[in-house]
Structure formats: structure tokens, C-alpha cells
């Protein structure tokens, strides 16, 4: 039960806004950590700080005894910490297969091996029959799944997933949860999942962290956190 990622006293400011306030927590190797919090709580800001897209003003992100703060995003990704984008970023005019193959090129020497890896990844996510479909013709659920498939091509040790289930129906949510749990179990990827769907997050998470106004207000087992009075007041009570 060792920590794979250790966030320590992470702070972020945007002008007068204190978007992250000394955020500290550990993620255990192999864990699925859920993150909840009202809109504007700083969830995406936390992810951006971890992967270096918007570096924090202070604090540390320890990954395998190395501080990721100050490391450029592409290097963070190469080291094994990747993030899906909150708005699903896909090349619309390209086929589903090529969208995944482009991501696979970062870990493969040839286009042929990248395509092969991409086919395997599409199969894992149940998208194999859509390989030749142009990405813009996918449903929202398929696009979100494609985003996960692309992120997995980077072979991340830790994958940060930001609201990929937004707009999906409950059946689609459950399919995505099953595959994410399978990736966690069978492929060893540690997941940090920001999600508004509380039922989904309760199902998938080993622990849940709650953020409010940039500060950690609760961290623990899902049942425990969902009953926490500060969480109910800040988040669940307003749903
Ligand atoms: N790059 C930025 N520049 C200025 N303000 C930002 C930036 N990113 C986020 N914010 C602000 O920081 C706060 C937290 O935003 P965010 O992390 O996106 O919240 P959440 O993902 O929890 O909904 C919001 O008030 C948002 O407007
Ligand atoms: Mg967000």
C-alpha cells in the first residue's frame, strides 16, 4: 500500500482568486480515487497543476520520488501521468482508429505497430466495430470512450479522468465504469476520477476526496464521505 502520487501543499492563484489552498493527499498505487466538489471548487485546476498544464504557485507533486512541479506537460505524460481533457478532444475528421493510432505513435516506432496497438485498445473499450467511422459521427458516449482509449495509449501509471461521463445515460455510464474498473484491475492503471454523477463515483471509487473553495474538506471511503456534513452542505445538499 505505497503512495504512487503524493500531492503536498498545492496552491494556485488566479489574480485575487485562491483556486487551490494547500491541497495535500496521497494516491495509493492501484487505487481509484474519486474527486467531487461544486462547480468552481478547483477540481480541474488541481488536475492542471498535477500534469503541469497550469503549474501551481507553490507545493509539490511527488511521483516516484520526483517532484513533477515545473516539469512540462509532455514530460509529465512521458513519465506516466496522463489526463483526459474535460472537453473531449478528438480529431473530428479522422477515423476512430487513426485517432487512437496518433496517440499510440508516442509509444510505438512505426505506424504499423501504432495501428495494431490502437486496434487492441479499441477492442478493450468495445469500439472495434467503429474503427473506420469518422470521429465526428460518434455518439457522445463513444467519443468519451475514445478519449479514454487515446489516453491509455500513453501507458499511464496514473490516469486523471475529468468528467468523461457528463451527458451519458445510466447504461452508458455503467459500461464506461466497467471498462475503467477493468483497466484498473487488469492493466494496473491508478485512476483519479472527477465526476458529478455521485452514483457512478460511489460505485467505482476506493476513496473519495471532496474539494470546496479550493480546499480539501473530506477524504475517505465513499460511504463515509457521502455522509460527511461538510460534504452534504457544500455539495450533495445543493443537487
Ligand atoms: N486558467 C485560469 N485562469 C483564471 N481563472 C481560472 C483558470 N482556471 C480556473 N479558473 C478559476 O478557478 C476556479 C476553479 O475552477 P475549476 O478548477 O475549473 O473548477 P471545477 O473544475 O471544480 O469546476 C473557478 O473560479 C475558475 O473560474
Ligand atoms: Mg472542472
Coordinates of C-alpha atoms and ligand atoms in Angstrom, one line a residue:
X1 CA 0.0 0.0 0.0
X2 CA 2.5 2.6 -1.1
X3 CA 1.7 6.0 -2.5
X4 CA 2.2 6.4 -6.2
X5 CA 1.4 10.1 -6.2
X6 CA 1.8 12.5 -3.3
X7 CA 0.2 15.9 -3.6
X8 CA 1.7 18.2 -1.0
X9 CA 0.5 21.7 -0.1
X10 CA -0.5 22.5 -3.6
X11 CA -1.7 26.1 -4.1
X12 CA -3.0 28.0 -7.1
X13 CA -4.0 31.6 -7.6
X14 CA -5.7 33.4 -10.5
X15 CA -5.4 37.1 -9.7
X16 CA -7.4 37.5 -6.5
X17 CA -8.9 34.0 -6.6
X18 CA -7.3 31.4 -4.4
X19 CA -8.2 28.4 -6.5
X20 CA -6.3 25.8 -4.6
X21 CA -5.4 26.2 -0.9
X22 CA -2.7 23.9 0.4
X23 CA -4.2 20.8 -1.1
X24 CA -2.5 17.6 0.2
X25 CA -3.3 13.9 -0.3
X26 CA -1.8 10.6 -1.3
X27 CA -2.9 8.2 -4.0
X28 CA -2.2 4.6 -3.4
X29 CA -0.7 2.5 -6.3
X30 CA -3.6 0.7 -8.0
X31 CA -6.3 2.9 -6.3
X32 CA -9.3 4.5 -7.9
X33 CA -9.7 7.9 -6.2
X34 CA -12.9 9.9 -6.9
X35 CA -13.0 13.7 -6.7
X36 CA -16.2 15.6 -6.0
X37 CA -16.9 19.3 -5.4
X38 CA -19.3 22.0 -6.6
X39 CA -18.6 23.8 -9.9
X40 CA -15.6 26.1 -9.4
X41 CA -14.3 24.1 -6.4
X42 CA -10.9 23.8 -8.2
X43 CA -11.1 20.1 -9.4
X44 CA -9.9 20.8 -12.9
X45 CA -7.4 23.3 -11.6
X46 CA -6.0 20.5 -9.4
X47 CA -5.6 18.2 -12.4
X48 CA -4.0 21.0 -14.5
X49 CA -1.5 21.6 -11.6
X50 CA -0.6 17.9 -11.3
X51 CA 0.1 17.5 -15.0
X52 CA 1.8 20.9 -15.5
X53 CA -0.7 22.4 -17.9
X54 CA -1.1 25.3 -15.4
X55 CA 1.7 24.9 -12.9
X56 CA 0.8 25.7 -9.2
X57 CA 2.2 28.8 -7.4
X58 CA 3.5 26.5 -4.6
X59 CA 3.6 22.9 -3.4
X60 CA 4.8 19.6 -4.7
X61 CA 3.5 16.6 -6.7
X62 CA 5.7 13.7 -5.8
X63 CA 5.7 10.8 -8.4
X64 CA 8.2 8.1 -7.8
X65 CA 10.3 10.4 -5.6
X66 CA 10.4 13.1 -8.2
X67 CA 8.6 16.4 -8.0
X68 CA 6.5 17.0 -11.1
X69 CA 6.0 20.7 -10.4
X70 CA 8.0 22.6 -13.0
X71 CA 8.1 19.6 -15.4
X72 CA 6.5 20.4 -18.8
X73 CA 3.2 18.6 -19.5
X74 CA 4.6 16.4 -22.3
X75 CA 7.4 15.2 -20.0
X76 CA 4.9 14.5 -17.2
X77 CA 2.9 12.4 -19.7
X78 CA 6.0 10.6 -20.8
X79 CA 6.8 9.8 -17.1
X80 CA 3.4 8.1 -16.8
X81 CA 0.9 10.7 -15.5
X82 CA -1.8 11.5 -18.2
X83 CA -5.0 13.4 -18.2
X84 CA -8.1 13.2 -20.4
X85 CA -9.4 16.6 -21.3
X86 CA -12.6 17.9 -19.8
X87 CA -14.0 18.8 -23.2
X88 CA -13.5 15.6 -25.2
X89 CA -10.6 16.4 -27.6
X90 CA -10.7 14.3 -30.7
X91 CA -9.6 14.9 -34.3
X92 CA -13.1 15.2 -35.9
X93 CA -12.2 14.5 -39.5
X94 CA -10.1 11.4 -38.7
X95 CA -11.2 7.8 -38.3
X96 CA -11.6 6.4 -34.8
X97 CA -8.7 4.1 -35.5
X98 CA -6.4 6.9 -36.6
X99 CA -7.4 9.0 -33.6
X100 CA -6.1 6.2 -31.3
X101 CA -3.1 5.4 -33.6
X102 CA -1.9 9.0 -33.4
X103 CA -1.8 8.7 -29.6
X104 CA -0.1 5.3 -29.9
X105 CA 2.7 6.8 -32.0
X106 CA 4.1 8.2 -28.8
X107 CA 4.8 4.7 -27.6
X108 CA 5.4 2.9 -30.9
X109 CA 8.2 3.2 -33.5
X110 CA 6.2 2.5 -36.6
X111 CA 2.8 3.5 -38.0
X112 CA 2.0 -0.2 -38.4
X113 CA 2.7 -1.1 -34.8
X114 CA 0.8 2.0 -33.6
X115 CA -2.2 0.9 -35.7
X116 CA -2.0 -2.6 -34.2
X117 CA -1.8 -1.2 -30.7
X118 CA -4.8 1.1 -31.5
X119 CA -6.9 -1.9 -32.7
X120 CA -6.2 -3.7 -29.5
X121 CA -7.2 -0.6 -27.5
X122 CA -10.4 -0.1 -29.4
X123 CA -11.3 -3.7 -28.7
X124 CA -10.7 -3.2 -25.0
X125 CA -13.1 -0.3 -25.0
X126 CA -15.7 -2.0 -27.2
X127 CA -15.1 0.4 -30.1
X128 CA -13.6 -2.1 -32.6
X129 CA -16.6 -2.0 -34.9
X130 CA -16.3 1.8 -35.1
X131 CA -12.6 1.7 -36.2
X132 CA -13.3 3.2 -39.7
X133 CA -16.0 5.6 -38.6
X134 CA -15.1 9.3 -38.8
X135 CA -14.9 10.6 -35.2
X136 CA -17.4 13.3 -35.7
X137 CA -20.1 10.6 -36.4
X138 CA -19.7 9.0 -33.0
X139 CA -22.3 9.4 -30.2
X140 CA -21.2 11.4 -27.1
X141 CA -20.6 8.2 -25.2
X142 CA -18.5 6.8 -27.9
X143 CA -16.4 10.0 -28.1
X144 CA -15.8 10.0 -24.4
X145 CA -14.8 6.3 -24.6
X146 CA -12.5 7.2 -27.5
X147 CA -10.8 9.8 -25.3
X148 CA -10.1 7.2 -22.6
X149 CA -8.7 4.8 -25.3
X150 CA -6.4 7.5 -26.5
X151 CA -5.2 8.3 -23.1
X152 CA -4.5 4.7 -22.4
X153 CA -2.2 4.5 -25.4
X154 CA 0.3 6.6 -23.4
X155 CA 0.6 3.6 -21.0
X156 CA 0.0 5.9 -18.0
X157 CA 0.7 4.6 -14.5
X158 CA -1.7 7.3 -13.3
X159 CA -4.6 8.5 -15.4
X160 CA -6.6 11.6 -14.5
X161 CA -10.1 11.5 -15.8
X162 CA -12.1 14.8 -15.8
X163 CA -15.8 14.4 -16.2
X164 CA -15.9 11.9 -19.1
X165 CA -19.3 10.7 -18.1
X166 CA -21.1 14.1 -18.5
X167 CA -24.2 13.7 -20.7
X168 CA -24.1 9.9 -20.8
X169 CA -27.2 7.9 -19.8
X170 CA -27.0 5.4 -17.0
X171 CA -26.5 2.4 -19.2
X172 CA -23.6 4.2 -20.9
X173 CA -22.2 5.3 -17.6
X174 CA -22.2 1.7 -16.3
X175 CA -20.5 0.4 -19.4
X176 CA -17.8 3.0 -19.0
X177 CA -17.4 2.3 -15.3
X178 CA -17.0 -1.4 -16.0
X179 CA -14.2 -0.8 -18.5
X180 CA -12.5 1.7 -16.3
X181 CA -12.5 -0.8 -13.4
X182 CA -11.2 -3.5 -15.8
X183 CA -8.3 -1.2 -16.9
X184 CA -7.6 -0.5 -13.2
X185 CA -7.7 -4.2 -12.2
X186 CA -6.1 -5.9 -15.2
X187 CA -3.8 -3.2 -16.5
X188 CA -2.8 -1.7 -13.2
X189 CA -3.6 1.9 -14.0
X190 CA -4.2 4.1 -11.0
X191 CA -7.2 6.3 -11.6
X192 CA -8.2 9.7 -10.3
X193 CA -11.7 10.5 -11.5
X194 CA -13.5 13.8 -11.3
X195 CA -17.2 13.1 -11.7
X196 CA -20.5 14.8 -10.8
X197 CA -22.5 11.6 -11.1
X198 CA -22.5 10.5 -7.4
X199 CA -23.9 7.1 -8.0
X200 CA -21.1 6.4 -10.6
X201 CA -18.4 7.7 -8.3
X202 CA -19.6 5.7 -5.3
X203 CA -19.5 2.6 -7.4
X204 CA -16.1 3.0 -8.8
X205 CA -14.0 4.7 -6.1
X206 CA -12.0 3.1 -3.4
X207 CA -11.8 6.5 -1.7
X208 CA -13.4 9.9 -2.4
X209 CA -11.8 13.3 -1.9
X210 CA -14.1 16.4 -1.6
X211 CA -13.0 19.8 -2.6
X212 CA -14.7 23.1 -1.8
X213 CA -13.4 26.6 -2.5
X214 CA -10.0 25.1 -3.4
X215 CA -9.6 23.2 -0.1
X216 CA -9.9 19.5 0.9
X217 CA -13.0 19.2 3.1
X218 CA -13.1 15.4 3.3
X219 CA -11.2 12.3 2.2
X220 CA -12.2 8.7 2.9
X221 CA -14.3 5.8 2.0
X222 CA -17.3 6.6 -0.3
X223 CA -19.9 5.8 2.3
X224 CA -18.1 7.9 4.9
X225 CA -17.6 10.9 2.7
X226 CA -21.1 10.9 1.4
X227 CA -22.4 11.2 5.0
X228 CA -19.8 13.9 5.9
X229 CA -21.8 17.0 7.0
X230 CA -19.4 19.5 5.2
X231 CA -19.8 17.5 2.0
X232 CA -23.6 17.4 2.3
X233 CA -23.7 21.1 2.9
X234 CA -21.2 22.0 0.2
X235 CA -22.2 19.6 -2.5
X236 CA -24.9 17.0 -2.0
X237 CA -27.4 19.3 -0.4
X238 CA -27.5 21.6 -3.4
X239 CA -28.1 18.9 -6.1
Ligands
LIG1 N1 -6.7 29.5 -16.2 C1 -7.5 30.1 -15.3 N2 -7.4 31.5 -15.2 C2 -8.3 32.1 -14.3 N3 -9.2 31.5 -13.5 C3 -9.2 30.2 -13.6 C4 -8.4 29.4 -14.5 N4 -8.7 28.1 -14.4 C5 -9.7 28.1 -13.5 N5 -10.0 29.3 -13.0 C6 -11.0 29.6 -11.9 O1 -10.7 28.8 -10.8 C7 -11.8 28.3 -10.2 C8 -11.8 26.8 -10.2 O2 -12.1 26.3 -11.5 P1 -12.1 24.8 -11.9 O3 -10.9 24.2 -11.3 O4 -12.3 24.7 -13.3 O5 -13.4 24.3 -11.1 P2 -14.1 22.9 -11.1 O6 -13.3 22.0 -12.1 O7 -14.1 22.3 -9.8 O8 -15.5 23.2 -11.6 C9 -13.0 28.9 -10.9 O9 -13.4 30.1 -10.3 C10 -12.4 29.2 -12.3 O10 -13.1 30.3 -12.9
LIG2 MG1 -13.9 21.1 -13.9

